[in-house]
Amino acid sequence: MSLRHRVLELAQDYRRAHAPLTPERLAGGIGARLAYTRLPEGQFGTFLPEKKLILIEQTSPPKRQRFTLAHEVMHFLIQHDEDLLSELHETHTGQALERQLEALCNLGAAEMLLPGEAVEAALGQKGQTPRLIPELAERYQVSEEVAIIALAERGPIPSLVLMAGSRPLRVYFSAHHPQLEGRLARGMGFHRNDPLVVAAETGLPQHIQTRLPNHSGLYSLEAYPKGKRVYAVYKRLQP
Ligand SMILES: [Zn+2]
């Protein structure tokens, strides 16, 4: 079984054992307490194992706080799963290991809060569209990050899923299918002719074949502007 499958199973077991996953129950499941405080810039949460205490950034929106909390719980669960941990260390080192661990914690956190079956059902009904990001987030009361991770993981065609916002437009959050290398860093900007910028400025959805900024290969892009944000799915057309 792949690392990702094992992480999904860990998350599913945790959800079943501790539902409903209120913040207190999420932290309590690993015997931790929860406190809301100010953390250094760019940090949303942290776990202090010696104190059995999870700290969450108090100014984050509540849904984002819940996602961060689930992420910290995943760190704990992975840390205490010897098989998973040794496989992770066998297959990755250095920075790649760090990145992989963060991605796995995100994946597990998303699965805890938004069950895979719900995502599969929505994909079956509406296809792999960025419209599902705000829809799933609203319907299941999860942060949009959670919906993005779940769609990138479960979309039938390997794709990169993201949301962007602000002016000039920049990436808020992105996730990609395990078979894709494409990673767009948080804060990355776009060329002024980029279809995402066009979607943001005109308020019109864009369907276009394009390249992913900083990556090779051709993608089929659907960009969906809503409110102050643009949601996008880049589906890979060529390996
Ligand atoms: Zn982390």
PDB file of N, CA, C and O and ligand atoms in Angstrom, residues 71-72 75 101-102 105-106, ligand 1:
ATOM      1  N   HIS A  71      -4.230  19.093  10.646  1.00  0.00           N
ATOM      2  CA  HIS A  71      -2.867  18.915  10.131  1.00  0.00           C
ATOM      3  C   HIS A  71      -1.904  18.564  11.277  1.00  0.00           C
ATOM      4  O   HIS A  71      -1.089  17.640  11.155  1.00  0.00           O
ATOM      5  N   GLU A  72      -2.015  19.276  12.374  1.00  0.00           N
ATOM      6  CA  GLU A  72      -1.129  19.005  13.521  1.00  0.00           C
ATOM      7  C   GLU A  72      -1.409  17.625  14.109  1.00  0.00           C
ATOM      8  O   GLU A  72      -0.486  16.918  14.520  1.00  0.00           O
ATOM      9  N   HIS A  75       0.376  15.106  12.021  1.00  0.00           N
ATOM     10  CA  HIS A  75       1.804  15.009  12.372  1.00  0.00           C
ATOM     11  C   HIS A  75       1.987  14.002  13.504  1.00  0.00           C
ATOM     12  O   HIS A  75       2.872  13.150  13.458  1.00  0.00           O
ATOM     13  N   LEU A 101       6.290  15.098   3.959  1.00  0.00           N
ATOM     14  CA  LEU A 101       5.597  14.990   5.247  1.00  0.00           C
ATOM     15  C   LEU A 101       4.487  16.046   5.346  1.00  0.00           C
ATOM     16  O   LEU A 101       3.365  15.744   5.760  1.00  0.00           O
ATOM     17  N   GLU A 102       4.784  17.268   4.949  1.00  0.00           N
ATOM     18  CA  GLU A 102       3.774  18.329   4.995  1.00  0.00           C
ATOM     19  C   GLU A 102       2.598  17.987   4.082  1.00  0.00           C
ATOM     20  O   GLU A 102       1.431  18.172   4.450  1.00  0.00           O
ATOM     21  N   CYS A 105       0.496  15.273   5.673  1.00  0.00           N
ATOM     22  CA  CYS A 105      -0.325  15.800   6.772  1.00  0.00           C
ATOM     23  C   CYS A 105      -1.510  16.589   6.216  1.00  0.00           C
ATOM     24  O   CYS A 105      -2.627  16.497   6.746  1.00  0.00           O
ATOM     25  N   ASN A 106      -1.286  17.335   5.156  1.00  0.00           N
ATOM     26  CA  ASN A 106      -2.397  18.036   4.502  1.00  0.00           C
ATOM     27  C   ASN A 106      -3.423  17.053   3.956  1.00  0.00           C
ATOM     28  O   ASN A 106      -4.632  17.240   4.109  1.00  0.00           O
TER      29      ASN A 106
HETATM   30 ZN    ZN B   1       3.102  20.542   9.203  1.00  0.00          ZN
END
